mmCIF file of C-alpha atoms in Angstrom:
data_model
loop_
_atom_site.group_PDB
_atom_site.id
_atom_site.type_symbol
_atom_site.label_atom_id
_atom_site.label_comp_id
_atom_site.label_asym_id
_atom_site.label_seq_id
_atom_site.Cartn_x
_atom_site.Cartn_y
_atom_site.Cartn_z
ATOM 1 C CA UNK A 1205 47.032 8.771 26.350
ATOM 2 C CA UNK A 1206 45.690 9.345 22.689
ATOM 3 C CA UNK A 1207 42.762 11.001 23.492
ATOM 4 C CA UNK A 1208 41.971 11.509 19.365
ATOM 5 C CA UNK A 1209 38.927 10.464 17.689
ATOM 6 C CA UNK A 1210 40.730 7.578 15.050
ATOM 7 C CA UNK A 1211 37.664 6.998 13.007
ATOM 8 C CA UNK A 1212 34.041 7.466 11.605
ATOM 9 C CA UNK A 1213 31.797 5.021 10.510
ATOM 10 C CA UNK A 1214 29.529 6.415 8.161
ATOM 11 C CA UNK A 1215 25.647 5.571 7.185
ATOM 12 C CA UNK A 1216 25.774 6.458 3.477
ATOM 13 C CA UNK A 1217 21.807 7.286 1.942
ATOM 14 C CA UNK A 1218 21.132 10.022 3.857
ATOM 15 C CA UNK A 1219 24.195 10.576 5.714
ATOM 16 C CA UNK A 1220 26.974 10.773 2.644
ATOM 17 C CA UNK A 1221 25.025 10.861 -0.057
ATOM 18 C CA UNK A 1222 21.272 11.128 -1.047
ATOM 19 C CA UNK A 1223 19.944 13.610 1.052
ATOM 20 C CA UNK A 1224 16.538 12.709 1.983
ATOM 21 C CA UNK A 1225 17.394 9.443 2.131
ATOM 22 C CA UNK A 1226 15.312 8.861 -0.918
ATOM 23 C CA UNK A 1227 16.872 5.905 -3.124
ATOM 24 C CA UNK A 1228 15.764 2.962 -0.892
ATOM 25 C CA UNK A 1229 12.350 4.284 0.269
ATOM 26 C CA UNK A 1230 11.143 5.353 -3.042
ATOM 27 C CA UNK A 1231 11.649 1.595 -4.264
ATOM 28 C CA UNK A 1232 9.867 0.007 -1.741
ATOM 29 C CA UNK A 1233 7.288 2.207 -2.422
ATOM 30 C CA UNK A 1234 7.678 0.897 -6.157
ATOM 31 C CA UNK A 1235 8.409 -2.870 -5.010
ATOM 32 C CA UNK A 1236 5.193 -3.301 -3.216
ATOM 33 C CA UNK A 1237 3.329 -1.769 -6.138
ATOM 34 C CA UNK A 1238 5.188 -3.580 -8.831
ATOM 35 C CA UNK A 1239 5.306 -7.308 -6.775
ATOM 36 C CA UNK A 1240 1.743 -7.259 -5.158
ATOM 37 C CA UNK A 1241 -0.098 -3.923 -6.787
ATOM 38 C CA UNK A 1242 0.027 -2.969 -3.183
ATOM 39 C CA UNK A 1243 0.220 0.290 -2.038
ATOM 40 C CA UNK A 1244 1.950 1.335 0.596
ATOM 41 C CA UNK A 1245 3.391 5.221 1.665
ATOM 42 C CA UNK A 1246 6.845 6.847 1.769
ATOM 43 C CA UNK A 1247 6.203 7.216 4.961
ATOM 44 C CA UNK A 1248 5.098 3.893 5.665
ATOM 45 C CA UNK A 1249 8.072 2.829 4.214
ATOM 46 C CA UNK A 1250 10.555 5.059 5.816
ATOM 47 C CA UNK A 1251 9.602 3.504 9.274
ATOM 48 C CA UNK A 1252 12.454 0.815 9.134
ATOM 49 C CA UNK A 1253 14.955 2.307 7.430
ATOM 50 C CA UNK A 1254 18.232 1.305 8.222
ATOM 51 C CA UNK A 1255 17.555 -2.402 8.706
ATOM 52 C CA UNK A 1256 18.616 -4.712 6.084
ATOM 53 C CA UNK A 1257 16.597 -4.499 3.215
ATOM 54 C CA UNK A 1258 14.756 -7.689 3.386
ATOM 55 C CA UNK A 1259 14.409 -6.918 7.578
ATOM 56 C CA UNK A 1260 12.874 -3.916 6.143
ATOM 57 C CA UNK A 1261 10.374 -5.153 4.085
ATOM 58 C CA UNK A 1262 9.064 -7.517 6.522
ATOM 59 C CA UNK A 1263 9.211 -4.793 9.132
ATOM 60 C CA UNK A 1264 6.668 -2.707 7.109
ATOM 61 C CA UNK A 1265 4.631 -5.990 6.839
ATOM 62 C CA UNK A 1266 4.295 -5.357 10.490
ATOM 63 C CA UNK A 1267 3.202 -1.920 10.725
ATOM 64 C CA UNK A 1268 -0.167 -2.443 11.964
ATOM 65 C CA UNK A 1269 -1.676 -0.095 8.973
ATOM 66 C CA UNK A 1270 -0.449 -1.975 6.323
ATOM 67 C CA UNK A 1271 -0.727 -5.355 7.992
ATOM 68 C CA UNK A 1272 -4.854 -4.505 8.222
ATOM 69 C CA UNK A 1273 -4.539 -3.775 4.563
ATOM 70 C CA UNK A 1274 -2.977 -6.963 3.527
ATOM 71 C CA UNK A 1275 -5.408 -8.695 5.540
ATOM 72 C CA UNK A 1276 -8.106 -7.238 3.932
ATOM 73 C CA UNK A 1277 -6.911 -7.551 0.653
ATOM 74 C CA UNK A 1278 -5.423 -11.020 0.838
ATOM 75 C CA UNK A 1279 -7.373 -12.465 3.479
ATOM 76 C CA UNK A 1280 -3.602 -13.801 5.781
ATOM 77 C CA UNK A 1281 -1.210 -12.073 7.295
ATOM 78 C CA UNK A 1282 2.448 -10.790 4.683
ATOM 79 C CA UNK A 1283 4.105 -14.596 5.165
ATOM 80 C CA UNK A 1284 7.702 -15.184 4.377
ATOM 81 C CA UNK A 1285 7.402 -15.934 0.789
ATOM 82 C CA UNK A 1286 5.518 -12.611 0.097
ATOM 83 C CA UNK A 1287 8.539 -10.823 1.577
ATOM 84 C CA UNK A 1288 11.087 -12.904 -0.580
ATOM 85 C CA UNK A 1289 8.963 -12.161 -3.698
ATOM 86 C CA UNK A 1290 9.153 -8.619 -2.677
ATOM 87 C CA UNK A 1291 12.302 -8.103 -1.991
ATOM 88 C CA UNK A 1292 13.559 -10.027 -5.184
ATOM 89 C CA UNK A 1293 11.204 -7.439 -7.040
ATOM 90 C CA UNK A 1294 13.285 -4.627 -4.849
ATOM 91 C CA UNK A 1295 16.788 -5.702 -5.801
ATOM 92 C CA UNK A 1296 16.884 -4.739 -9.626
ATOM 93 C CA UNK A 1297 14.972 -1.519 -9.247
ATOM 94 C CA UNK A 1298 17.192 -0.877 -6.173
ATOM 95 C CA UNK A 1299 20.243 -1.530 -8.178
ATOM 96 C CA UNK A 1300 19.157 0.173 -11.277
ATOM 97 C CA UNK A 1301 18.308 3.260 -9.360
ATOM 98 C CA UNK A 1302 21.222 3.702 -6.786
ATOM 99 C CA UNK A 1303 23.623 5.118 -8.867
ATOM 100 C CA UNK A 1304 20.928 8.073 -9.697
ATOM 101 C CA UNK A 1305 20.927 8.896 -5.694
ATOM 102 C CA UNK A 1306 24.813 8.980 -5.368
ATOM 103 C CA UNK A 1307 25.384 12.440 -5.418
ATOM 104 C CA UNK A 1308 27.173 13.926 -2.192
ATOM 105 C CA UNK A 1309 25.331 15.767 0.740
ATOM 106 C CA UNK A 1310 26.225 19.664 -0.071
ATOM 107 C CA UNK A 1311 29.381 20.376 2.304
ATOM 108 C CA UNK A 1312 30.310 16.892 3.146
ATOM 109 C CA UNK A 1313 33.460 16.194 1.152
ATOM 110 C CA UNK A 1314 35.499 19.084 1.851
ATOM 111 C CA UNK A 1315 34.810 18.028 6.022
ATOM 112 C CA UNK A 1316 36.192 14.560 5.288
ATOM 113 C CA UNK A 1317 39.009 15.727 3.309
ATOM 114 C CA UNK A 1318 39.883 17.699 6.591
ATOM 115 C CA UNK A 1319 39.170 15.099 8.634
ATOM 116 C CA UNK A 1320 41.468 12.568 6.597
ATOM 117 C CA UNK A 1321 44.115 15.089 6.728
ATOM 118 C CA UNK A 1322 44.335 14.604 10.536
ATOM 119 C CA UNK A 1323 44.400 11.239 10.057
ATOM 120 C CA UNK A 1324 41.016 10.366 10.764
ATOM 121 C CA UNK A 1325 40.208 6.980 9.026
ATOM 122 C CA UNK A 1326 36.183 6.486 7.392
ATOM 123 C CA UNK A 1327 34.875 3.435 7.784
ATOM 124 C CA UNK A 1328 31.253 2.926 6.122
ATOM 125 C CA UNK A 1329 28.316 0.543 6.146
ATOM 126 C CA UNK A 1330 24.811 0.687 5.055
ATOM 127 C CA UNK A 1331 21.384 -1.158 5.111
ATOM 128 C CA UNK A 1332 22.106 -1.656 0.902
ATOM 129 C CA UNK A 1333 23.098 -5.362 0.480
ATOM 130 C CA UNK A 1334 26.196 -6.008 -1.297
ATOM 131 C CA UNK A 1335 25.055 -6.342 -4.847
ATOM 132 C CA UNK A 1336 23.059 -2.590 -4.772
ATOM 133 C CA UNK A 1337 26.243 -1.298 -2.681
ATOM 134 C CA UNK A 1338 28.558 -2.618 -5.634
ATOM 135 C CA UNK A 1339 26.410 -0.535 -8.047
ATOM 136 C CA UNK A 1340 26.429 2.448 -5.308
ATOM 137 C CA UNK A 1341 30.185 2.654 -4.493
ATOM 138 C CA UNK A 1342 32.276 3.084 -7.974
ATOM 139 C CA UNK A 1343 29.043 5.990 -8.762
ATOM 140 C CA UNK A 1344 29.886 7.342 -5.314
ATOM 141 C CA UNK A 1345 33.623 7.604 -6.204
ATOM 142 C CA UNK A 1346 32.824 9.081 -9.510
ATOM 143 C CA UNK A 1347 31.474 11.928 -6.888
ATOM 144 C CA UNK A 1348 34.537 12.027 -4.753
ATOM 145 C CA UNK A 1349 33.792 9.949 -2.173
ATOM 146 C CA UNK A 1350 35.786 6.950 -1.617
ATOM 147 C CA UNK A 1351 35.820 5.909 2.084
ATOM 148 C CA UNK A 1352 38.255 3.782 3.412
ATOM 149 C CA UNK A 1353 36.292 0.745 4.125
ATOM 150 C CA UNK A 1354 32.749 -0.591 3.685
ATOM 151 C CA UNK A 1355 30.434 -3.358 4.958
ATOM 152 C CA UNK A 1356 27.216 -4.618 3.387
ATOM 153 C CA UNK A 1357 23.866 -5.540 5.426
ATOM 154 C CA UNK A 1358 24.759 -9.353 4.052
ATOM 155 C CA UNK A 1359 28.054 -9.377 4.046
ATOM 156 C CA UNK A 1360 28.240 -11.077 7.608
ATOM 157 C CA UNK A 1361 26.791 -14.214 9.447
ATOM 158 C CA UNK A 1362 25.688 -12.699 12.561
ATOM 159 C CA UNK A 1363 23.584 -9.850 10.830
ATOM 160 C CA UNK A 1364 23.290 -6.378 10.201
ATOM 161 C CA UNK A 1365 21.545 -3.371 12.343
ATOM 162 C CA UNK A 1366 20.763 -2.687 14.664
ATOM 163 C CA UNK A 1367 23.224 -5.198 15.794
ATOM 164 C CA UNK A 1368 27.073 -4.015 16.308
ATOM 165 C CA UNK A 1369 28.383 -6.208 14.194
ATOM 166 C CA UNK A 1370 28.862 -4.022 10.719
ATOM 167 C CA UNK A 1371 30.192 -1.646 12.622
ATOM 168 C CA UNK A 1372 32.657 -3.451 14.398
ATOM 169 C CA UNK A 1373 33.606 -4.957 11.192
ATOM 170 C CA UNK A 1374 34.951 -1.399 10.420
ATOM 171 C CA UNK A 1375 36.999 -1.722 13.626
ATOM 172 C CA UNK A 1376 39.218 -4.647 12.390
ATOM 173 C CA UNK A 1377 39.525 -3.496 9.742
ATOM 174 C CA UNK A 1378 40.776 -0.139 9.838
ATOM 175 C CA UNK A 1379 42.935 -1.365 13.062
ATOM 176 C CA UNK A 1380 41.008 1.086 15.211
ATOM 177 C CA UNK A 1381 42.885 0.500 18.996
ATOM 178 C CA UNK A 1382 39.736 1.781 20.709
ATOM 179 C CA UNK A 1383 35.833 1.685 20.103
ATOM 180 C CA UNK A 1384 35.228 4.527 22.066
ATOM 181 C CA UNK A 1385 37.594 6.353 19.590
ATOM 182 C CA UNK A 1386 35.195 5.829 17.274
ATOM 183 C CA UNK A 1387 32.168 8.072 15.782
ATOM 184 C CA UNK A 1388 28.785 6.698 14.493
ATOM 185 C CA UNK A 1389 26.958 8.774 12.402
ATOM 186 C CA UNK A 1390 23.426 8.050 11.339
ATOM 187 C CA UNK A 1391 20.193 9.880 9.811
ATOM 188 C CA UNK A 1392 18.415 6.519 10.979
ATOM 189 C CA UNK A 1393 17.384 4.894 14.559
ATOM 190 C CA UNK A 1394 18.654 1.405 14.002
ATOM 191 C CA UNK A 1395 22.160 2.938 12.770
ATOM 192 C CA UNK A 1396 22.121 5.130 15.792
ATOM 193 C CA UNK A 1397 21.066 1.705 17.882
ATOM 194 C CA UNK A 1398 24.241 -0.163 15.933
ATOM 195 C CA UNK A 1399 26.946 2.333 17.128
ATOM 196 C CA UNK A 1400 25.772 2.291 20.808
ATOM 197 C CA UNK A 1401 25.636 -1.454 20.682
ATOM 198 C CA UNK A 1402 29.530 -1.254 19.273
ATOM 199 C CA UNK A 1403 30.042 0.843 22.274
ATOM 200 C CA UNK A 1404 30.985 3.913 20.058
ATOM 201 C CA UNK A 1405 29.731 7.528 20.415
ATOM 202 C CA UNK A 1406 27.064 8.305 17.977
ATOM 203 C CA UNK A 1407 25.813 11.047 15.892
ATOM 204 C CA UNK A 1408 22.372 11.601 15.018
ATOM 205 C CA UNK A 1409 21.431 13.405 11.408
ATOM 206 C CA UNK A 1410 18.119 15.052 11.778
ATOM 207 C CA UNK A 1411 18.347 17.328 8.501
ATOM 208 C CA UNK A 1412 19.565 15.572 5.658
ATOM 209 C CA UNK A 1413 18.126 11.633 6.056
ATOM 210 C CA UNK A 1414 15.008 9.598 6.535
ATOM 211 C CA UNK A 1415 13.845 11.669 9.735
ATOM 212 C CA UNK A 1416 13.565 14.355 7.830
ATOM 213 C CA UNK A 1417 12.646 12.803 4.771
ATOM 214 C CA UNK A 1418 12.228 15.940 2.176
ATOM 215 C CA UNK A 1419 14.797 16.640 -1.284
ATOM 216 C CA UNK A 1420 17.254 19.268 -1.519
ATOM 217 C CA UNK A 1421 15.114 21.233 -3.443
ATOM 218 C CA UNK A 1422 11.947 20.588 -0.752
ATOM 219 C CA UNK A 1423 14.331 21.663 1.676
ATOM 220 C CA UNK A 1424 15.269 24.125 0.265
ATOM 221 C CA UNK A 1425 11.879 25.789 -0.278
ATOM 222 C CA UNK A 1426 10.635 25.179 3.218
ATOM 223 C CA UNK A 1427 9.997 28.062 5.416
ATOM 224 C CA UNK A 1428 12.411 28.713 8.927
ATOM 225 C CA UNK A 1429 8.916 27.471 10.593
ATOM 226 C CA UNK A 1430 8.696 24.377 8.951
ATOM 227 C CA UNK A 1431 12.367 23.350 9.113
ATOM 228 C CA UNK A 1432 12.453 24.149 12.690
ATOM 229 C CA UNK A 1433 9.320 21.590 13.115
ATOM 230 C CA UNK A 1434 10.750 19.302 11.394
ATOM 231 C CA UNK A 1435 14.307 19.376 12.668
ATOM 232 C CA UNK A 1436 12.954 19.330 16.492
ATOM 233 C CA UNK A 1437 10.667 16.016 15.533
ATOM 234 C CA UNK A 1438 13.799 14.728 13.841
ATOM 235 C CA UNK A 1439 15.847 15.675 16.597
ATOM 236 C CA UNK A 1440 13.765 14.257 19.348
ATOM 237 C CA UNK A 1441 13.485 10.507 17.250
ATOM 238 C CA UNK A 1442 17.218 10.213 16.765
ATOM 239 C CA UNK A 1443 17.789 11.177 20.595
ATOM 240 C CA UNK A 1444 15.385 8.802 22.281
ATOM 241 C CA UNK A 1445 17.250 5.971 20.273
ATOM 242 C CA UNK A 1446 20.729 7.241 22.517
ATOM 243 C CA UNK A 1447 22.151 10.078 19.965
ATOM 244 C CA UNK A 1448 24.844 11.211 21.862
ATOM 245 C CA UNK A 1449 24.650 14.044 19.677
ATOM 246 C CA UNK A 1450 22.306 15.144 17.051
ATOM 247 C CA UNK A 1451 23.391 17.828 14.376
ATOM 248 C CA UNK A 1452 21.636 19.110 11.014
ATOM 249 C CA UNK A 1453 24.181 16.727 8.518
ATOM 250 C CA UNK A 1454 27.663 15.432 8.034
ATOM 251 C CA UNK A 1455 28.953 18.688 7.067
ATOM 252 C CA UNK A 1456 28.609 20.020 10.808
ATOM 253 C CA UNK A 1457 30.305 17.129 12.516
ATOM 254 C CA UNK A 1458 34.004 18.849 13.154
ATOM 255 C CA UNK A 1459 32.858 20.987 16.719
ATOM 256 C CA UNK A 1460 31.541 17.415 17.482
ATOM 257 C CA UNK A 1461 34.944 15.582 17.059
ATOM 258 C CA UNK A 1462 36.615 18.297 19.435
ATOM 259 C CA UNK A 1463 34.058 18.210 21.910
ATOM 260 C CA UNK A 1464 34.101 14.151 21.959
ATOM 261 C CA UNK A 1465 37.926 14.500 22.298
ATOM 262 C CA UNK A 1466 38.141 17.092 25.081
ATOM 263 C CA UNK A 1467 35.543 14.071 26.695
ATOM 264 C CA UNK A 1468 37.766 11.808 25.730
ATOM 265 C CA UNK A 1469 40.820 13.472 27.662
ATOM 266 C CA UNK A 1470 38.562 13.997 30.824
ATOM 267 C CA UNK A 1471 38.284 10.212 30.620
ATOM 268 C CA UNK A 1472 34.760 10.088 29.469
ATOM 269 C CA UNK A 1473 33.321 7.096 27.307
ATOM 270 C CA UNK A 1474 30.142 6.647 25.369
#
């Protein structure tokens, strides 16, 4: 029985590349401003990351902060044609900006050069509709980082997270023989929800995405006290959404891979 892990399907802001996650929740923050003169938080806006980006925006609608403040300042609730408006405010400054954020995660690439060496195939998908992700994949390359496949939040009919379906797209494919074979990795709870849904193991990021939600250079600058705070918070978000595993980034995933094969071999499943 092949008891190997076949492939990984890969998150990219936050997980890949952009640590912090910062490209798509800085331009909400602008989008909002720039559509409505609305303000609205990072952290407001990192609350639904990893839905599609118009799912997004009307998700932060919702928040019951901002929704008061829209009420108050509009006198009705965000409707459907404030989120369109917003979101086709988002798309240039998202695509404009993307390519800025497409740096590689420190110590990711040489771990999926390994990885591909073995065989391992790397699927990819991403809350980024296509047009932003056509933008973010040639400046992602120009990095090194090329995966073997990826899917866009609009690319298909049934949806995007936290549904399966982007994920399972991957599958098909890459000709993966078994979902179980397959590894999930996310720095965000709807990507984490989409890989259990696929009925694939999953792998939580609670260092280098949205849960942590700080730069390199932020990070980089905290104290052990404060990294441990915010890694446990991080860690205890991306676990209550069914992390299998949770590790600091992408660049720590190999001891996972064995231990999900030796599983695999004892005839475990996600």
């Amino acid at each position: 029985m092949n008891n190997q892990i076949e492939a990984l399907i890969l998150d990219w802001a936050g997980t890949v590349v952009d640590f912090g996650s910062f490209a798509p929740t800085a331009i909400f923050v602008e989008a909002f401003a720039e559509a409505f003169d609305f303000p609205i938080s990072l952290a407001e806006a990192r609350v639904p990351m990893g839905l599609g980006k118009w799912d997004h925006i009307h998700t932060l609608g919702q928040l019951p902060e901002v929704a008061a403040r829209w009420q108050a300042r509009f006198g009705r609730p965000m409707g459907r044609s404030d989120v369109d408006f917003i979101y086709a405010t988002f798309m240039p400054l998202q695509i404009e900006a993307v390519a800025r954020y497409s740096a590689p995660i420190a110590g990711v690439l040489p771990v999926l050069d390994r990885l591909r060496e073995r065989g391992i195939k790397l699927g990819s998908c991403s809350g980024y509709p296509r047009a932003v992700m056509e933008a973010l994949v040639p400046a992602a390359a120009a990095h090194g980082y090329r995966p073997d496949h990826w899917v866009a939040s609009d690319d298909l009919p049934a949806g995007a997270r936290p549904g399966p379906w982007m994920a399972l797209e991957n599958v098909v494919r890459l000709g993966v023989g078994d979902v179980a074979h397959c590894i999930k990795v996310d720095d965000a709870i709807p990507g984490i929800e989409e890989g259990k849904r696929a009925g694939m193991w999953t792998v939580g990021l609670a260092v280098s995405g949205n849960e942590f939600g700080a730069t390199w250079e932020a990070f980089q600058a905290m104290t052990p006290e404060e990294i441990a705070q915010r890694r446990e918070r991080a860690s205890e978000r991306l676990k209550a959404a069914g992390a299998h595993y949770v590790i600091d980034t992408l660049a720590d995933i190999e001891p996972v891979i064995a231990e999900i094969a030796a599983r695999l071999a004892r005839g475990e499943r996600p």
